[in-house]
PDB file of C-alpha atoms in Angstrom:
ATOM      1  CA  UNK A   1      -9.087  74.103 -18.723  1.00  0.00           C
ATOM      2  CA  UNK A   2      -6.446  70.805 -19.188  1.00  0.00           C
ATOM      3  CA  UNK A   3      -5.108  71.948 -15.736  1.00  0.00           C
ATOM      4  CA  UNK A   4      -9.138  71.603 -14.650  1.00  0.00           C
ATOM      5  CA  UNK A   5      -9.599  68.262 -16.674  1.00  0.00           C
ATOM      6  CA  UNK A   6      -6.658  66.519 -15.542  1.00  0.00           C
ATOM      7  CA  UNK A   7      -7.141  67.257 -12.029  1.00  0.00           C
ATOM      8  CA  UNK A   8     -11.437  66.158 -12.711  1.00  0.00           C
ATOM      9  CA  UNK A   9      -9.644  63.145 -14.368  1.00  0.00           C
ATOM     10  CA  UNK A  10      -7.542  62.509 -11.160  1.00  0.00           C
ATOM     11  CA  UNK A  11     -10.173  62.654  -9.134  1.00  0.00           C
ATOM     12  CA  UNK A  12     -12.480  60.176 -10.319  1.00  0.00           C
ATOM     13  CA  UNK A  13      -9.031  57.731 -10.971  1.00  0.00           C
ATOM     14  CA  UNK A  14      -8.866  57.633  -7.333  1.00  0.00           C
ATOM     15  CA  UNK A  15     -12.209  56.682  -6.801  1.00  0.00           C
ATOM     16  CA  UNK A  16     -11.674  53.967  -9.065  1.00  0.00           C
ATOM     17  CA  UNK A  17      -8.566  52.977  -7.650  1.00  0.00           C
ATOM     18  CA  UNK A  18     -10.870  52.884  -3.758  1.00  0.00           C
ATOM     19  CA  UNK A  19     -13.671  50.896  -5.386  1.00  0.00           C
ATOM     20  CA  UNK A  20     -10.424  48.220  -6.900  1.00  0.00           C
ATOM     21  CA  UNK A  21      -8.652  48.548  -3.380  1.00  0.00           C
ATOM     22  CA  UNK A  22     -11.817  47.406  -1.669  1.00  0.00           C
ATOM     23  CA  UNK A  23     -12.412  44.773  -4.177  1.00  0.00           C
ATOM     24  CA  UNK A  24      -8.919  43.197  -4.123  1.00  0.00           C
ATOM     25  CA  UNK A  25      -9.612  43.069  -0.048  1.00  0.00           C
ATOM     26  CA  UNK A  26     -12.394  40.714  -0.253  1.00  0.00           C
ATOM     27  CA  UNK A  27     -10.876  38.617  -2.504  1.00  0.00           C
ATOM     28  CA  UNK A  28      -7.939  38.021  -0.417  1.00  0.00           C
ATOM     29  CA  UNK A  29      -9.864  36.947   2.775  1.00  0.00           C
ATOM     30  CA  UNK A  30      -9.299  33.154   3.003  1.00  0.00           C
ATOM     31  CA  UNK A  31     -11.669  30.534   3.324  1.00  0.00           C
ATOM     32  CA  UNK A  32      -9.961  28.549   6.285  1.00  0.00           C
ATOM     33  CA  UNK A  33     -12.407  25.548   5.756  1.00  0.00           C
ATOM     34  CA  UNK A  34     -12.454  25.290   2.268  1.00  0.00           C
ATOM     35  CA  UNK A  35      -8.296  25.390   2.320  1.00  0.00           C
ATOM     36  CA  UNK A  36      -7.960  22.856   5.137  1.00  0.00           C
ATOM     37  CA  UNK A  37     -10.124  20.464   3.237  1.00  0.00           C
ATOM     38  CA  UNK A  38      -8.088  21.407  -0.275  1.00  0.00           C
ATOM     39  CA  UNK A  39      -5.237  20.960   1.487  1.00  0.00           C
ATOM     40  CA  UNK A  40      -6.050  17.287   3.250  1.00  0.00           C
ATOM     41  CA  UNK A  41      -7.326  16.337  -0.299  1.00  0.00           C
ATOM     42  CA  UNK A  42      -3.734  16.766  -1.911  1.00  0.00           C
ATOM     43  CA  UNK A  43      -1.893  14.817   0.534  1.00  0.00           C
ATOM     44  CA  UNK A  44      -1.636  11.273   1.614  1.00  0.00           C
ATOM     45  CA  UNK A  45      -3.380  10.449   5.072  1.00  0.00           C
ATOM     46  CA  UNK A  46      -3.454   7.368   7.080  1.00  0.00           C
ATOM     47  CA  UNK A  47      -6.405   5.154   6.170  1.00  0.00           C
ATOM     48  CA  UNK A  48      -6.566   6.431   2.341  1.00  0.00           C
ATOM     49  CA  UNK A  49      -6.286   3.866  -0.614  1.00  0.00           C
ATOM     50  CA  UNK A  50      -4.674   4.351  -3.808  1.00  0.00           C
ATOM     51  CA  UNK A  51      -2.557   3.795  -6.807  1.00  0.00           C
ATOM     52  CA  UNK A  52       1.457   4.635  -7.089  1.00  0.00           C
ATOM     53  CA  UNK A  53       2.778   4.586 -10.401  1.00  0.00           C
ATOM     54  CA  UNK A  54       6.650   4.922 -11.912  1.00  0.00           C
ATOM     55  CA  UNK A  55       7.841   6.756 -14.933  1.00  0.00           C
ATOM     56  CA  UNK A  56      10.970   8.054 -16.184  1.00  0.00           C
ATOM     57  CA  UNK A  57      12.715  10.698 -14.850  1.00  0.00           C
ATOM     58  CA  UNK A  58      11.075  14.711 -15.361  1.00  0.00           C
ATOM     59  CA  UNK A  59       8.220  12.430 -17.018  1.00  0.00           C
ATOM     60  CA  UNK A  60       5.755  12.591 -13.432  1.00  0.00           C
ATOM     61  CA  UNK A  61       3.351  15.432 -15.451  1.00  0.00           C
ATOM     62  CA  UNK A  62       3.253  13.292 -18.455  1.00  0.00           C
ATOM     63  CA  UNK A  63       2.502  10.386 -16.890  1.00  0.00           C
ATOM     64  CA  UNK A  64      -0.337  11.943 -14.424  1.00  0.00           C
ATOM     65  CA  UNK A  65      -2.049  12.959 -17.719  1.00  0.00           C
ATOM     66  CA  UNK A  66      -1.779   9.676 -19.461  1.00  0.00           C
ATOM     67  CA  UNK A  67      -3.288   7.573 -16.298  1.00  0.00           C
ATOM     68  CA  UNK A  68      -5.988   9.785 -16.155  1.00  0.00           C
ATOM     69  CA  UNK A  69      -7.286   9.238 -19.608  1.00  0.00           C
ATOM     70  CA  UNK A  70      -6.968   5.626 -18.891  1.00  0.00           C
ATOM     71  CA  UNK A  71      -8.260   4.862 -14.950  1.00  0.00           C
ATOM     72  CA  UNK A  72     -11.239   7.347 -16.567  1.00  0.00           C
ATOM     73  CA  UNK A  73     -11.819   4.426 -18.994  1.00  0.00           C
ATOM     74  CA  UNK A  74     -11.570   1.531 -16.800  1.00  0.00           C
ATOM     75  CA  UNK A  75     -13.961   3.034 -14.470  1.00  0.00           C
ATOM     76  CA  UNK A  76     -16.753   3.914 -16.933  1.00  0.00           C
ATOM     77  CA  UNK A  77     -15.637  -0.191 -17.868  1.00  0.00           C
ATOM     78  CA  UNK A  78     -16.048  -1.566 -14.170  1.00  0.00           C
ATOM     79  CA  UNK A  79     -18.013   0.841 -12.144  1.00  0.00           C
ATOM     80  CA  UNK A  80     -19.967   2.743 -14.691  1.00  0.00           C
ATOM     81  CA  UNK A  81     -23.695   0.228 -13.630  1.00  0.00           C
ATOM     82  CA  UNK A  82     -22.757   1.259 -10.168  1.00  0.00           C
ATOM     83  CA  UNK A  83     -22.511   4.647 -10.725  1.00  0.00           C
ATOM     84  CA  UNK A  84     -25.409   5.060 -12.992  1.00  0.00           C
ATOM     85  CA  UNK A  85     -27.499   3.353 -10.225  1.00  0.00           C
ATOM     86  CA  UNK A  86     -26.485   5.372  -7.327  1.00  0.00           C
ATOM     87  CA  UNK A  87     -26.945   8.729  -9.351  1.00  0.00           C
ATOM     88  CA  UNK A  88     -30.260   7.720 -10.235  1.00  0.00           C
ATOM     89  CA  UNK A  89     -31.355   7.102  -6.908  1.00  0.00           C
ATOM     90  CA  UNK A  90     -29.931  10.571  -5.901  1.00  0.00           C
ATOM     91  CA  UNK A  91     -32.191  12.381  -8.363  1.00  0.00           C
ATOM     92  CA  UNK A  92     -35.527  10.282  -7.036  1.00  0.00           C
ATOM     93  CA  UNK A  93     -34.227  11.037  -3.367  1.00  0.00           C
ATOM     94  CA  UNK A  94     -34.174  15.175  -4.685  1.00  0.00           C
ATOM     95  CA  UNK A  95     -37.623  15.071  -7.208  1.00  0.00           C
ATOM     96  CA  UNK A  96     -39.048  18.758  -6.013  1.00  0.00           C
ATOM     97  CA  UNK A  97     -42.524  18.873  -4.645  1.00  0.00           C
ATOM     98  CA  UNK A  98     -43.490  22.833  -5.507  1.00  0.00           C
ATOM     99  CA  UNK A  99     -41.471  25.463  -7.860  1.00  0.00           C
ATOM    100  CA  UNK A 100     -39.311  26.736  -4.996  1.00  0.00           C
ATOM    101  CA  UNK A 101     -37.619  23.215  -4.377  1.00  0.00           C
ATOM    102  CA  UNK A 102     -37.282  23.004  -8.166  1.00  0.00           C
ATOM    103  CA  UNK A 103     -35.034  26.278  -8.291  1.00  0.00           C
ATOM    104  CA  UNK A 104     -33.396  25.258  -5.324  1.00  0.00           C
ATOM    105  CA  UNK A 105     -32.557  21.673  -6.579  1.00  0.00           C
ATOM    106  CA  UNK A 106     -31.703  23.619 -10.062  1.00  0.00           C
ATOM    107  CA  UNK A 107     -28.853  25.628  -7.893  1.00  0.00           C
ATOM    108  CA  UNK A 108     -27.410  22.554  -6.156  1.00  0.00           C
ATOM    109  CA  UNK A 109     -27.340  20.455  -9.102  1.00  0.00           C
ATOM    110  CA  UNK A 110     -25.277  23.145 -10.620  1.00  0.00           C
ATOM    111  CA  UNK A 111     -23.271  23.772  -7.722  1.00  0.00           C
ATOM    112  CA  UNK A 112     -22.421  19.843  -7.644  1.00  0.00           C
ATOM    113  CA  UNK A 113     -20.064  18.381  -9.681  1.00  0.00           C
ATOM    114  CA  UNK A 114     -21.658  15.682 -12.437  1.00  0.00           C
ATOM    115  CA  UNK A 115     -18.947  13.185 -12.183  1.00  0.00           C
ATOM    116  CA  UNK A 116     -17.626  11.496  -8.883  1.00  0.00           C
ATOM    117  CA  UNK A 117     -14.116  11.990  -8.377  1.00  0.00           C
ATOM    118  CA  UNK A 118     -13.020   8.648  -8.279  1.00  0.00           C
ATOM    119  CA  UNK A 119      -9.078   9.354  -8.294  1.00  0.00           C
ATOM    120  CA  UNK A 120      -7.019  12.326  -6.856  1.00  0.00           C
ATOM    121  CA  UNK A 121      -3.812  12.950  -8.116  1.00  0.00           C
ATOM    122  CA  UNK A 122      -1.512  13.627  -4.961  1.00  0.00           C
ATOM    123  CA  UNK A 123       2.276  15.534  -5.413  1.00  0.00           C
ATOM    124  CA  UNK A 124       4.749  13.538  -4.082  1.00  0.00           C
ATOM    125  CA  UNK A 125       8.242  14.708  -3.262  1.00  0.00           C
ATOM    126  CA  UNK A 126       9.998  11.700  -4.906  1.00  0.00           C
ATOM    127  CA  UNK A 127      11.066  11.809  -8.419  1.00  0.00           C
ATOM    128  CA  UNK A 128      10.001   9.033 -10.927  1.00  0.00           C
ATOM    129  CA  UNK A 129       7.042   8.325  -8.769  1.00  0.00           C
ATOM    130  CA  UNK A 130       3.306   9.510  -9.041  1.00  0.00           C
ATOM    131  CA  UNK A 131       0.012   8.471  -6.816  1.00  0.00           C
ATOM    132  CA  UNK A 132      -3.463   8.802  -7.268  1.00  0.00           C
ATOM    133  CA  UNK A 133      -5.938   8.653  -4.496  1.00  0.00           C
ATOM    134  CA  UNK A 134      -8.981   6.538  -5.115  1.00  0.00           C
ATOM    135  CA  UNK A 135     -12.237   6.042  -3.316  1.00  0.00           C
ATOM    136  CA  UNK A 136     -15.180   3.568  -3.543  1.00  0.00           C
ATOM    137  CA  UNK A 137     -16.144   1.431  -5.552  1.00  0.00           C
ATOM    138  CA  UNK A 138     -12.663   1.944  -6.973  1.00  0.00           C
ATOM    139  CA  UNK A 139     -11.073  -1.194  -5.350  1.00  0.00           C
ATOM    140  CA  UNK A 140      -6.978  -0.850  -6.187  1.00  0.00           C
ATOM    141  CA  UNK A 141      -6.174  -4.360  -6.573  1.00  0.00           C
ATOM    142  CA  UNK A 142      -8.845  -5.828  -8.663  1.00  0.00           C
ATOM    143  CA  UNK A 143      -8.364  -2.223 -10.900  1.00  0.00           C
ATOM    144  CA  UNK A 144      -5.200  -2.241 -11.232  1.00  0.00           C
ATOM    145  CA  UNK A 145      -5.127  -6.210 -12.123  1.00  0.00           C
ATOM    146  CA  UNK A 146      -7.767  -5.808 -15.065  1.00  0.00           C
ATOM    147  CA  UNK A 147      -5.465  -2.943 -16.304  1.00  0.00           C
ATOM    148  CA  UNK A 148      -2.356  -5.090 -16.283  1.00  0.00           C
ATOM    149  CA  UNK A 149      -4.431  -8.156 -17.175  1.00  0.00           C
ATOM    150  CA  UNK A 150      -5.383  -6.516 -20.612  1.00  0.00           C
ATOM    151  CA  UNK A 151      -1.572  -5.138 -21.535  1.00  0.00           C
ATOM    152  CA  UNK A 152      -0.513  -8.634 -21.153  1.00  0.00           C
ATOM    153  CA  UNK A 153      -3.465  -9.756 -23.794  1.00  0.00           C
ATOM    154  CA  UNK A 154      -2.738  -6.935 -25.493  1.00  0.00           C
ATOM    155  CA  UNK A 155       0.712  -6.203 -25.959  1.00  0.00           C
ATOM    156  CA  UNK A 156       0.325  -4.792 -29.194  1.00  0.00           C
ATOM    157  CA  UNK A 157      -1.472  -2.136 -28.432  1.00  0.00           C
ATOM    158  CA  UNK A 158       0.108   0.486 -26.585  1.00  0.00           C
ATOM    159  CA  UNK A 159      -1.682   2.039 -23.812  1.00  0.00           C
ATOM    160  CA  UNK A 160       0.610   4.872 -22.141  1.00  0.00           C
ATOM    161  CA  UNK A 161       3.942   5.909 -23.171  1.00  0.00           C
ATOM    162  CA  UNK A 162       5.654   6.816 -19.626  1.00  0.00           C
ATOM    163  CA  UNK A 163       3.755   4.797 -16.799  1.00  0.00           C
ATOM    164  CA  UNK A 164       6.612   2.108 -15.850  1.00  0.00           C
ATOM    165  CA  UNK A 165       4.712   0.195 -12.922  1.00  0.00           C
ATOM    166  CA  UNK A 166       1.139   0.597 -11.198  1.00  0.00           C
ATOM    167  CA  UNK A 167       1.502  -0.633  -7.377  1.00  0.00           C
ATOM    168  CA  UNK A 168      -1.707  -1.034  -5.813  1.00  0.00           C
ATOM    169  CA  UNK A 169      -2.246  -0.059  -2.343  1.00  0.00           C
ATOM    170  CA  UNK A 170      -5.063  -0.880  -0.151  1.00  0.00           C
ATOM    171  CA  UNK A 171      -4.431   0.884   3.172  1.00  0.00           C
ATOM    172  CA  UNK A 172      -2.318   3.752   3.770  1.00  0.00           C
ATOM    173  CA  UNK A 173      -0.447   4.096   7.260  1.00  0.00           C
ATOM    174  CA  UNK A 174       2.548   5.715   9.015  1.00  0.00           C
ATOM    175  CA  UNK A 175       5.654   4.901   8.319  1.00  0.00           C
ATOM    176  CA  UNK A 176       6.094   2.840  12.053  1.00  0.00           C
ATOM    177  CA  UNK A 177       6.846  -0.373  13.111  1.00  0.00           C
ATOM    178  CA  UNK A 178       3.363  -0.300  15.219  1.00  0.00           C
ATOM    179  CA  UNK A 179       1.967   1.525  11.829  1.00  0.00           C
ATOM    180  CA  UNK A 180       2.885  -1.327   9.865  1.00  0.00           C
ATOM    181  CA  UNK A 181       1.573  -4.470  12.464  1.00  0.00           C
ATOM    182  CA  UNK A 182      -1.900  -2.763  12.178  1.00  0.00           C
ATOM    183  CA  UNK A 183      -1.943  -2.274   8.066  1.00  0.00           C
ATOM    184  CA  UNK A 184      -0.627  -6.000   7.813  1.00  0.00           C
ATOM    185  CA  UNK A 185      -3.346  -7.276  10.276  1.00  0.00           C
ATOM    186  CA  UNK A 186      -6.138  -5.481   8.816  1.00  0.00           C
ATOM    187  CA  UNK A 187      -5.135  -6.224   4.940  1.00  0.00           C
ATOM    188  CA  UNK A 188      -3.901  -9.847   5.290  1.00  0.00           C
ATOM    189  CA  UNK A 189      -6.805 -10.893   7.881  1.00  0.00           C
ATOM    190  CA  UNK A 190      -8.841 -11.943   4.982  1.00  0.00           C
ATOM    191  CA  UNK A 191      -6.068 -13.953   2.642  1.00  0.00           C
ATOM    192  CA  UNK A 192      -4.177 -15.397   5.628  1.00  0.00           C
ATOM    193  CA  UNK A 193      -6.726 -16.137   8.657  1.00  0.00           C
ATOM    194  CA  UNK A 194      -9.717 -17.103   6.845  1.00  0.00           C
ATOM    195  CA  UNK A 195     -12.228 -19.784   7.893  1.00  0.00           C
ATOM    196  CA  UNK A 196     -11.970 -22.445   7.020  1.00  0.00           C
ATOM    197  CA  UNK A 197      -8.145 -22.685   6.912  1.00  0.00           C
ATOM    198  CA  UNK A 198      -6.532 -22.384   3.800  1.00  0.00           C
ATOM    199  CA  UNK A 199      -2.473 -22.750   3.418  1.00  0.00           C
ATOM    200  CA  UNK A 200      -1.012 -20.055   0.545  1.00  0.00           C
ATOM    201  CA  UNK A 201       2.272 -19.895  -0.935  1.00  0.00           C
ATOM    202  CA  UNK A 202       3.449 -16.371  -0.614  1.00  0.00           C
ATOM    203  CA  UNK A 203       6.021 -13.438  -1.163  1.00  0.00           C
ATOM    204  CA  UNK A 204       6.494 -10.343   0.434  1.00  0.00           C
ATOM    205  CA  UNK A 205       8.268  -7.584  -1.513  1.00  0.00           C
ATOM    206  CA  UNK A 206       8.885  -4.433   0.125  1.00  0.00           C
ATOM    207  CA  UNK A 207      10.549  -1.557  -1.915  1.00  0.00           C
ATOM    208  CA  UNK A 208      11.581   1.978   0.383  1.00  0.00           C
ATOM    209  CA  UNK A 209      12.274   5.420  -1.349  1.00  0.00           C
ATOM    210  CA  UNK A 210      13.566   8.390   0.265  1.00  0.00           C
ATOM    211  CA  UNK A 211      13.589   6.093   3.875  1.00  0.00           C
ATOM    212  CA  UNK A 212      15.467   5.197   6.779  1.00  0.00           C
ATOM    213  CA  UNK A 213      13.793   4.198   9.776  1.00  0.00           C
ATOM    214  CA  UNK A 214      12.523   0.406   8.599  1.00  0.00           C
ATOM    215  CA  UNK A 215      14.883  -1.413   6.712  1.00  0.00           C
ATOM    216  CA  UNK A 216      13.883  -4.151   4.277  1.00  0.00           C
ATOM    217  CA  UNK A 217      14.857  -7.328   6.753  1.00  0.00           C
ATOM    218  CA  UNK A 218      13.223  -6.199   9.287  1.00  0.00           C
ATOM    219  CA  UNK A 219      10.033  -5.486   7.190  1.00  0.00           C
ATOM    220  CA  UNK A 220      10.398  -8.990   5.798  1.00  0.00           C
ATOM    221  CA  UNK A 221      10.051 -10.435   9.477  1.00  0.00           C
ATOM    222  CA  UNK A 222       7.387  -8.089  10.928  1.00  0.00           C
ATOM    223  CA  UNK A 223       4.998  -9.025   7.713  1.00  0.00           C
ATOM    224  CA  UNK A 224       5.687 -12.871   7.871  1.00  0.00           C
ATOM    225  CA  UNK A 225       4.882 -12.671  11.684  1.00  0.00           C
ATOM    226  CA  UNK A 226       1.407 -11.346  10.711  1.00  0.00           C
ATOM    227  CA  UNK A 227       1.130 -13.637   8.038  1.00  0.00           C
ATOM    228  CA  UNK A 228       1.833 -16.322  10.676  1.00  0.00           C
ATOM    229  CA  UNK A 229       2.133 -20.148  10.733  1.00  0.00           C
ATOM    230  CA  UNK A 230       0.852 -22.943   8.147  1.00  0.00           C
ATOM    231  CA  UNK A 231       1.806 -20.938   5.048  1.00  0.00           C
ATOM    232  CA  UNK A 232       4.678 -21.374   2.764  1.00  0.00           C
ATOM    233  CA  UNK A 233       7.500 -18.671   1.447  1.00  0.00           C
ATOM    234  CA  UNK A 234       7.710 -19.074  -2.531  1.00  0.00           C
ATOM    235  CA  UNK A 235       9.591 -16.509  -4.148  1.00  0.00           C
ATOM    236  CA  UNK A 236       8.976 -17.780  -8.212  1.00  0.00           C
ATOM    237  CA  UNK A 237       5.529 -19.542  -7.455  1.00  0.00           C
ATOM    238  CA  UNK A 238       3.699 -17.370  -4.889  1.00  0.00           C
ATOM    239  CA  UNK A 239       0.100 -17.435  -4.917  1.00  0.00           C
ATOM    240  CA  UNK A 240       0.286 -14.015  -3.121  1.00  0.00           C
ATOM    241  CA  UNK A 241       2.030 -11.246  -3.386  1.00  0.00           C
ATOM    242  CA  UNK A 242       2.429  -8.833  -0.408  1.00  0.00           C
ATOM    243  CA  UNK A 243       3.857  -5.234  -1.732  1.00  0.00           C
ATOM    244  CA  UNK A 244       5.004  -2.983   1.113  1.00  0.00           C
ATOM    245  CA  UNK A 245       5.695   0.537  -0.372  1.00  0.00           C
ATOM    246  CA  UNK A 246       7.317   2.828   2.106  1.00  0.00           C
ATOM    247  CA  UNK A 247       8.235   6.552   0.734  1.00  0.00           C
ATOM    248  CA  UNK A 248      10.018   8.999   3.189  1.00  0.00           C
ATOM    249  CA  UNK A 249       9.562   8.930   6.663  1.00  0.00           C
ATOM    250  CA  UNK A 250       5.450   9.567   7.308  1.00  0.00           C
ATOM    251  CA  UNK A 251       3.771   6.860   4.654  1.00  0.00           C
ATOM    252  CA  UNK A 252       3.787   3.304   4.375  1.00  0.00           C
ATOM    253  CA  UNK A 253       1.347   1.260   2.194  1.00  0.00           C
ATOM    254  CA  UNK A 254       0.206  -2.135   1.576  1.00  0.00           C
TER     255      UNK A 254
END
């Protein structure tokens, strides 16, 4: 009788074991889309926008956490009419006309995610340094000034422990001389070459990481020559600061 039972008991395990076989199968079939577009979201691409940030040394998890509690709050702060607005006008856009379109606008509400993702995190192979991705309205500049704009007005209360610096970037390129003539036309067009002519005091402060194709005189040069003539070099009393961030070979920023 055991010798009956175990060999009963056998039998059914390996049905089990079929049914989990086939199971584990379809899980493991990838999604090629849905990776490719996982994968583009976690890295840095020509054209993006962001935020880089510095911290201390084996600090780069600690400091992704603390920035995220506090770009969450300056965007509810700056953004959160704008966002309100637009997700109202999603909901009139989707009001269901019968009982069908209600389920179906019950299952897509679900399915979508409540909160626009207004900054990515991105892993970056270069120690001390962090970068978020950010989309519209999320403007880096103006963002990031309000944020430093309050710690100076502030200074007694203290915000994050391990963020060092926030660096701004507007436009994202590669790490080329011909790269970085078409970020510096595109993102200084509207300080430099505006009508009518205005002359600004500037400085241009480029800081490389991990790099050795550019170096920092010739970055100097190529960014002036955009900049062009009728404007004046300050280095203490700039009206305008131009930050060139290049890290490793394939990104440069402005």
């Amino acid at each position: 009788m055991e010798s009956g039972s175990k060999r009963k008991a056998s039998g059914e395990g390996g049905e089990n074991s079929d049914k989990r076989a086939k199971t584990k199968k379809q899980w493991r079939v990838p999604r090629s889309n849905d990776r490719g577009a996982i994968q583009q979201a976690k890295a840095i691409q020509p054209g993006d926008s962001g935020i880089w940030a510095t911290c201390n040394k084996g600090r780069e998890a600690k400091c992704v956490g603390e920035l995220r509690d506090l770009f969450a709050e300056y965007a509810e702060l700056l953004y959160g009419d704008a966002l309100a607005t637009e997700k109202g006008e999603d909901s009139a856009e989707d009001e269901p006309a019968d009982i069908e379109s209600e389920i179906r606008a019950e299952v897509a509400g679900i399915r979508k995610p409540t909160t626009v993702q207004l900054f990515t995190p991105v892993r970056v192979d270069v120690q001390c340094v962090v970068f978020f991705k950010t989309v519209a309205p999320v403007e880096p500049v103006s963002f990031v000034k309000k944020i430093c704009e309050d710690a100076m007005n502030h200074a007694a209360r203290k915000r994050t422990r391990s963020v060092k610096r926030l660096s701004p970037m507007t436009l994202m390129g590669r790490a080329t001389a011909e790269s970085l003539d078409k970020i510096a036309a595109e993102v200084l067009a509207p300080h430099f070459h505006q009508e009518p002519f205005r002359s600004r005091k500037f400085a241009i402060r480029p800081t490389l990481r991990n790099h050795s194709v550019l170096n920092r005189d010739s970055i100097i040069k190529q960014v002036a020559s955009v900049v062009g003539r009728g404007h004046e070099v300050d280095l203490r009393n700039y009206e305008l600061l131009i930050v060139v961030e290049i890290y490793q070979v394939r990104h440069l920023e402005t």
